[in-house]
Coordinates of C-alpha atoms in Angstrom, one line a residue:
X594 CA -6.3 20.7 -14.6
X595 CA -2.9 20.9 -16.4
X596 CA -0.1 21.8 -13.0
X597 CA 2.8 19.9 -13.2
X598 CA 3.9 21.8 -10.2
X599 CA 2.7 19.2 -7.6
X600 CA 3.7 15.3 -7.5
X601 CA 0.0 13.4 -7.5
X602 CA 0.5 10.6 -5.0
X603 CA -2.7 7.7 -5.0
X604 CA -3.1 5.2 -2.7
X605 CA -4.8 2.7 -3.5
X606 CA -7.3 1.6 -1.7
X607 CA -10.2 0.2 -3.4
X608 CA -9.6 -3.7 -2.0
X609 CA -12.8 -5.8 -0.6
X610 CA -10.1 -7.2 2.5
X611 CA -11.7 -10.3 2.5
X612 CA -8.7 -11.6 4.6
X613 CA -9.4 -10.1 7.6
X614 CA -13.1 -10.0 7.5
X615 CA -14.8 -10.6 9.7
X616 CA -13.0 -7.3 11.0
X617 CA -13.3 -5.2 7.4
X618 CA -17.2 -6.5 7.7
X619 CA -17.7 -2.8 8.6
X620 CA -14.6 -0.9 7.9
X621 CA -12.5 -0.9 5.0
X622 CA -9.3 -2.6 5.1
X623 CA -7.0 1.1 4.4
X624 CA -9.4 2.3 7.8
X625 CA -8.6 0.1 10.3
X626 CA -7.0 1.5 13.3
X627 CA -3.0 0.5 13.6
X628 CA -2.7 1.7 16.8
X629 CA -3.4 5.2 16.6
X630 CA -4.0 5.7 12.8
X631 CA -5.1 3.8 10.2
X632 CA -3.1 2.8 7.3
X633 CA -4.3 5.2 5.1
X634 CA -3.6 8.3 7.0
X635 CA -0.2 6.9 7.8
X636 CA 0.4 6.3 4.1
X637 CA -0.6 9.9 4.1
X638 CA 1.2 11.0 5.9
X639 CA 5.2 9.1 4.5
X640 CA 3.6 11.0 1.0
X641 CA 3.5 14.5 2.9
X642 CA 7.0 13.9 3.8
X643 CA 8.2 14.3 0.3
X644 CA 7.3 17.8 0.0
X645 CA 4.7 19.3 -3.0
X646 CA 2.2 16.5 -3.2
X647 CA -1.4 16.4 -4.4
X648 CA -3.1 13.2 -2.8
X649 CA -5.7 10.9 -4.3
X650 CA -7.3 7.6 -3.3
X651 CA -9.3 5.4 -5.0
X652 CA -12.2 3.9 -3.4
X653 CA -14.7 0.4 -4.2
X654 CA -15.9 -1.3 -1.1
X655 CA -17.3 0.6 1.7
X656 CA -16.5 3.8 -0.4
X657 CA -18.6 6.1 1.7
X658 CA -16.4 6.0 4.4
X659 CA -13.2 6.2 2.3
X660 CA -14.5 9.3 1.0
X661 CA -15.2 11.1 3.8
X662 CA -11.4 10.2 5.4
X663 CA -10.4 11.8 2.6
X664 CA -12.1 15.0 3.0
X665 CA -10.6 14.6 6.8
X666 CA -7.2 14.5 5.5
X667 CA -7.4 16.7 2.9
X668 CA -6.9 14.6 -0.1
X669 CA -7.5 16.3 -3.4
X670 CA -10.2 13.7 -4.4
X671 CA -11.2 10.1 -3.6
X672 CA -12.0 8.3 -6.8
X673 CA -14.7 5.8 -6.6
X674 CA -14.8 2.8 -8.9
X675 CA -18.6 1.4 -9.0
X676 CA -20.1 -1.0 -9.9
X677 CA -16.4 -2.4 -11.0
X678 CA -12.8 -2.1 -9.3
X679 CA -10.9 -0.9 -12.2
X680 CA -8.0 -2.8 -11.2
X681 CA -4.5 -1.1 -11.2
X682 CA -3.8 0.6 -14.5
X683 CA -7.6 1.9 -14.3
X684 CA -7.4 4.5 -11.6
X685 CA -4.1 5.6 -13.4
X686 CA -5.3 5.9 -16.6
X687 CA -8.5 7.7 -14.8
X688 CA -6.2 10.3 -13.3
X689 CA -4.1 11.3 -16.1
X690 CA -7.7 11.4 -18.2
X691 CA -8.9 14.0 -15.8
X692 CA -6.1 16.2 -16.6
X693 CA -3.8 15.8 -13.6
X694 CA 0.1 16.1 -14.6
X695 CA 3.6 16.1 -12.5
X696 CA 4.1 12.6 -12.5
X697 CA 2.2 9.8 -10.1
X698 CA 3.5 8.1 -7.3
X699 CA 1.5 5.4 -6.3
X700 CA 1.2 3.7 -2.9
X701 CA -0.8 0.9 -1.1
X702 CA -3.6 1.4 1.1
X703 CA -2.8 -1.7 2.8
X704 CA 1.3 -1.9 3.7
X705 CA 3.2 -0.7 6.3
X706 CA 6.6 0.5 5.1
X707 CA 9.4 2.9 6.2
X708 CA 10.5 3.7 2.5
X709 CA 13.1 6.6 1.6
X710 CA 9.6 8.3 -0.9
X711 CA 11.5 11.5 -1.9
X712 CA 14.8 9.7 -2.2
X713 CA 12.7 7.1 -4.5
X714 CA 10.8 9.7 -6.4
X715 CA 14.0 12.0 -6.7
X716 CA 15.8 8.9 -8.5
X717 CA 12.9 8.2 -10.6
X718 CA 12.2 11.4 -12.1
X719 CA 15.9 11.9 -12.6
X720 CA 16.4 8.4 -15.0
X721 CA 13.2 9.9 -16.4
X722 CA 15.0 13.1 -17.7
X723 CA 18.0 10.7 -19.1
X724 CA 18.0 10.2 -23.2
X725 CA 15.5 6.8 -23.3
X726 CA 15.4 7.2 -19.5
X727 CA 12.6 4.6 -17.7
X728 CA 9.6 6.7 -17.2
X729 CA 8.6 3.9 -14.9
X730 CA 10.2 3.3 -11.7
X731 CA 8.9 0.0 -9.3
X732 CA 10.3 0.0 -5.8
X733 CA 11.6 -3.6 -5.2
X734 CA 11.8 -5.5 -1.5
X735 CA 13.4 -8.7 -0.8
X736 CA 10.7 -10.6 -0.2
X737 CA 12.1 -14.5 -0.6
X738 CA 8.5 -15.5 -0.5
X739 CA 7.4 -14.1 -3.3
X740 CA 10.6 -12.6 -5.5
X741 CA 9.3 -13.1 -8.5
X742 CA 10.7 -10.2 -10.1
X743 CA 13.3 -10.8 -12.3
X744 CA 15.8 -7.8 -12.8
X745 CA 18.4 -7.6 -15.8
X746 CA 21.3 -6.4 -15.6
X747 CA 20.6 -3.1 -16.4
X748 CA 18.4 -2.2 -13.5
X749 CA 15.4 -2.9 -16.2
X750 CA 12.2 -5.1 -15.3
X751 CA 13.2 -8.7 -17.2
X752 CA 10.0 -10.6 -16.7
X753 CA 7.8 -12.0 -13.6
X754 CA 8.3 -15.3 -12.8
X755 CA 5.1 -16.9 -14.1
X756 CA 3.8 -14.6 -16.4
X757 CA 6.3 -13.0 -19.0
X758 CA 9.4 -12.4 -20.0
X759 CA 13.1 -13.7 -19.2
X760 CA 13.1 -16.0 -16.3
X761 CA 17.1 -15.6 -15.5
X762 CA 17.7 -11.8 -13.5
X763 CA 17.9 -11.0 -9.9
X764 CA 14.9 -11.7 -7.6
X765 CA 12.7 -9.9 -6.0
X766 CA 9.3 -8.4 -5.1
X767 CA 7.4 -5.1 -5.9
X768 CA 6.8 -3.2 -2.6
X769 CA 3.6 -1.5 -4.6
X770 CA 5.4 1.7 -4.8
X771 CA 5.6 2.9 -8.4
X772 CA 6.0 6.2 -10.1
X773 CA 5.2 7.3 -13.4
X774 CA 5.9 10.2 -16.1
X775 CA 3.5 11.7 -17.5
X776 CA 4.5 10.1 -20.8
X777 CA 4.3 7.0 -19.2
X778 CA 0.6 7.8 -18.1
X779 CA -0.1 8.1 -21.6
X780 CA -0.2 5.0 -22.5
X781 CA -1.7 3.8 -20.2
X782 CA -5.3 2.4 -22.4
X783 CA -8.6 2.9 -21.3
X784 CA -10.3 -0.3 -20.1
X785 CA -6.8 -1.5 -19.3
X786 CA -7.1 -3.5 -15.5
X787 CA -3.4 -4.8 -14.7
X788 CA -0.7 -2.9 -14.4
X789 CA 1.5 -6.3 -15.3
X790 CA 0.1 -6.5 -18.8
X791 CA 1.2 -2.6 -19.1
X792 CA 4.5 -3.3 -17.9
X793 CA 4.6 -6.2 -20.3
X794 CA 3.8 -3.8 -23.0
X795 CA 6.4 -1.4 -21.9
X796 CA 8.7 -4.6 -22.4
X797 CA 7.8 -5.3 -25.6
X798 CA 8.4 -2.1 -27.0
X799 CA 12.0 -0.9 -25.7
X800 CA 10.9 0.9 -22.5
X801 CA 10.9 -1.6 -19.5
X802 CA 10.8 0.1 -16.1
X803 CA 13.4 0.4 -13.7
X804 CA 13.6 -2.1 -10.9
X805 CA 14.9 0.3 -7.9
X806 CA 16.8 -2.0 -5.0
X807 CA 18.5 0.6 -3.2
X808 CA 16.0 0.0 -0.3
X809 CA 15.6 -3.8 -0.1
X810 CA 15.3 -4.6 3.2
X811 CA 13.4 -1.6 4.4
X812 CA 10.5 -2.3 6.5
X813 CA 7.6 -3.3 4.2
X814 CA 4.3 -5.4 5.7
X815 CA 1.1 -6.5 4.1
X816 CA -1.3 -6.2 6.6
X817 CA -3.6 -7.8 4.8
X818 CA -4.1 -11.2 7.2
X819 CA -4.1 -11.3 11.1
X820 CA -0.6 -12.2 10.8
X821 CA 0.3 -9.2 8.5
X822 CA -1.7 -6.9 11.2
X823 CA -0.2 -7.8 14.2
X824 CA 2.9 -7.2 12.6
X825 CA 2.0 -3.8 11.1
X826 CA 1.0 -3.1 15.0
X827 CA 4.5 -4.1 16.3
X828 CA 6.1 -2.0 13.6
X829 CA 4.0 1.1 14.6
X830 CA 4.4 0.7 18.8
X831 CA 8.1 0.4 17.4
X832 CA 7.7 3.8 15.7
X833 CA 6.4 5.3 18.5
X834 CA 9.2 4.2 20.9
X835 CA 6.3 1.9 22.7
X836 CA 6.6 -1.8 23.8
X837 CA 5.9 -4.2 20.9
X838 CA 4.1 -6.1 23.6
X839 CA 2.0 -3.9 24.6
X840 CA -1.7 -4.2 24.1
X841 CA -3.8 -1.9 22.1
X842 CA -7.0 -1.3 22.6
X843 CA -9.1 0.7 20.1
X844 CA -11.1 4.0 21.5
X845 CA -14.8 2.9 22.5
X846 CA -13.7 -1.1 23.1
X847 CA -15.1 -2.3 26.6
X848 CA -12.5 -4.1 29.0
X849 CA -14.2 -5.7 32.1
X850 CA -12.9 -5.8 35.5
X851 CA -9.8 -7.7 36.2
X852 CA -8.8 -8.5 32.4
X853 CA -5.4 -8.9 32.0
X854 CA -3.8 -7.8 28.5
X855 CA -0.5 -8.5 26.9
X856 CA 0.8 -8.3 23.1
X857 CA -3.1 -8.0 21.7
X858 CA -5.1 -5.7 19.6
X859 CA -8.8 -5.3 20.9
X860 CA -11.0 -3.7 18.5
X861 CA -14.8 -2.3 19.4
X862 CA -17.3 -5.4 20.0
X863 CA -15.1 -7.6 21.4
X864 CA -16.5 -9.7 24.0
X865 CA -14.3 -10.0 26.6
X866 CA -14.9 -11.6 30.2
X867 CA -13.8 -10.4 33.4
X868 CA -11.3 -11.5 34.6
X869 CA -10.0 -13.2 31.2
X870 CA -6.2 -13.3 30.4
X871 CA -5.8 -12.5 26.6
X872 CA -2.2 -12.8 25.2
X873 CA -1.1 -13.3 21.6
X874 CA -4.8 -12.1 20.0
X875 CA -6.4 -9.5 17.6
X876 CA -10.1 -9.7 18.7
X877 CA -13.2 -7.7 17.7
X878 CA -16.8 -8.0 17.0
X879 CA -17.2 -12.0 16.5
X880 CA -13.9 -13.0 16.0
X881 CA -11.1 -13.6 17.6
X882 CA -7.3 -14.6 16.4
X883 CA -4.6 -16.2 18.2
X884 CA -1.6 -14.2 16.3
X885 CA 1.8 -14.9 17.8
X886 CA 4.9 -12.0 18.0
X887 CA 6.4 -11.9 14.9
X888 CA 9.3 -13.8 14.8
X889 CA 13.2 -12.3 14.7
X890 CA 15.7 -13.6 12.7

C-alpha cells in the first residue's frame, strides 16, 4: 500500500452521539442532515478542496450505515472498530499499520468549520521538512470555554490544562484538526486509545507538536447538542446565502395544513399539528427542542 503521492484525510466518526439522541437513535451523529448534507459529506467535501486526498472514516455505532455513505462518496475505506471504539490514536495507528503513507490529516465527523485545510496542511508538512521540525501539527480555535491548551513560546504544545505539562502558555482549544508525518505515525503504539497520552509522549521526548493559531477565530461548531446543531444549521443556510431563520425541513418529513414555520429544523417523524406555530425548535421522531438563535456578539 506504500503511495505517498496522496494526503490520507480520516474523519472521525465512530462517536455513540448520545447528546442528541433521541435523534441519533437511528442515524449516526456524522449522518444527520445539516440542511442539505450531513456533516460527513460536508467534511468531505472542505478535504476535497485541498487537492490529492485519499479519504477514510472510521466507523463504531450504527457502522452499517457509515459504511455505505462512504461507498456513496467515494471514500477509500470506512474502518470499523467492533466490538471496541479504539479511541483516537487507534484508528491512526490502524491506518499507518495497513501500509497507507503521505501523511494524515485528520478531521471530525461532528464540527462544522470553515478552516483554511490546504493552507493548514501546506504549513504543517513544511515545519515537518525543517531540521527537528514538528511532525505534528494541531489546529487551535479560541474557544474561552474550553482553552485549555497551553502554547509555549515557540509555537510548541506546553501542556493541557488538567492533565500534563506546563500550566503557563497561551490558551486555547484543539479544533480536532491534526496532521501527522509519517514518522509521527510511527510511533504511534498499538493498543494506544488517546491521542493526549501520545502527545504527552511526544513532550517528553523533545518533539512536542506545533500549536497552529493562524486561524483562531474561524468558524468552528460542535454540533454535538441541540444547541451545537442549530448552530451548525445557521452556519450552513449562511453558506448557502439563505436566511438563518429560515426553517428546514428534512426530505420525507410531513407538515399538516396551516403550520406555520420559522427558525426550526424538522426532521422525519415529527408529529406536528395543523395549524401549530413552531418557532425556535429542532423536532423529530419523539422529541422535540426549544433551541433559540444563536446569539451575536
Amino acid at each position: 500500500m506504500e503511495n505517498s503521492s496522496k494526503l490520507n484525510v480520516l474523519i472521525l466518526a465512530a462517536g455513540l452521539g448520545t447528546r442528541l439522541r433521541p435523534l441519533t437513535n437511528d442515524v449516526p451523529k456524522p449522518l444527520v442532515p445539516v440542511v442539505d448534507a450531513s456533516i460527513l459529506d460536508l467534511q468531505a467535501r472542505k478535504a476535497r478542496a485541498i487537492g490529492n486526498v485519499r479519504l477514510h472514516a472510521n466507523a463504531h455505532y450504527l457502522a452499517e450505515q457509515v459504511v455505505a455513505a462512504g461507498e456513496t462518496l467515494g471514500f477509500e475505506k470506512v474502518w470499523v472498530e467492533l466490538p471496541e471504539i479504539l479511541g483516537t490514536a487507534g484508528p491512526l495507528h490502524r491506518i499507518y499499520a495497513a501500509g497507507y503513507r503521505g501523511g494524515l490529516l485528520i478531521m471530525n465527523g461532528d464540527a462544522y468549520c470553515d478552516f483554511d485545510l490546504k493552507k493548514f496542511v501546506e504549513s504543517a508538512v513544511a515545519r515537518a521538512s525543517l531540521e527537528n521540525g514538528p511532525q505534528v501539527s494541531l489546529l487551535a480555535v479560541d474557544f474561552p470555554q474550553v482553552n485549555t491548551f497551553r502554547v509555549g513560546v515557540d509555537g510548541r504544545l506546553a501542556g493541557i490544562a488538567g492533565r500534563f505539562g506546563a500550566t503557563e502558555g497561551a490558551p486555547a482549544t484543539f479544533s480536532g484538526v491534526s496532521w501527522y508525518s509519517d514518522e509521527a505515525l510511527s510511533r504511534i503504539r498499538e493498543g494506544e486509545f488517546d491521542i493526549r497520552e501520545f502527545w504527552k509522549q511526544e513532550l517528553a521526548a523533545g518533539r512536542a507538536p506545533f500549536v497552529d493559531m493562524t486561524q483562531l477565530h474561524a468558524t468552528w461548531i460542535d454540533m454535538g447538542s441541540p444547541e451545537g446543531l442549530m448552530a451548525a444549521v445557521e452556519a450552513r443556510l449562511k453558506e448557502l446565502g439563505r436566511d438563518v431563520n429560515e426553517a428546514v425541513v428534512e426530505p420525507g418529513a410531513k407538515i399538516p395544513a396551516g403550520v406555520t414555520l420559522k427558525h426550526s429544523v424538522i426532521y422525519k417523524g415529527a408529529e406536528i399539528q395543523p395549524g401549530e406555530t413552531i418557532v425556535n425548535e429542532i423536532r423529530g421522531k419523539g422529541f422535540k427542542w426549544n433551541v433559540p438563535p444563536t446569539p451575536v456578539y
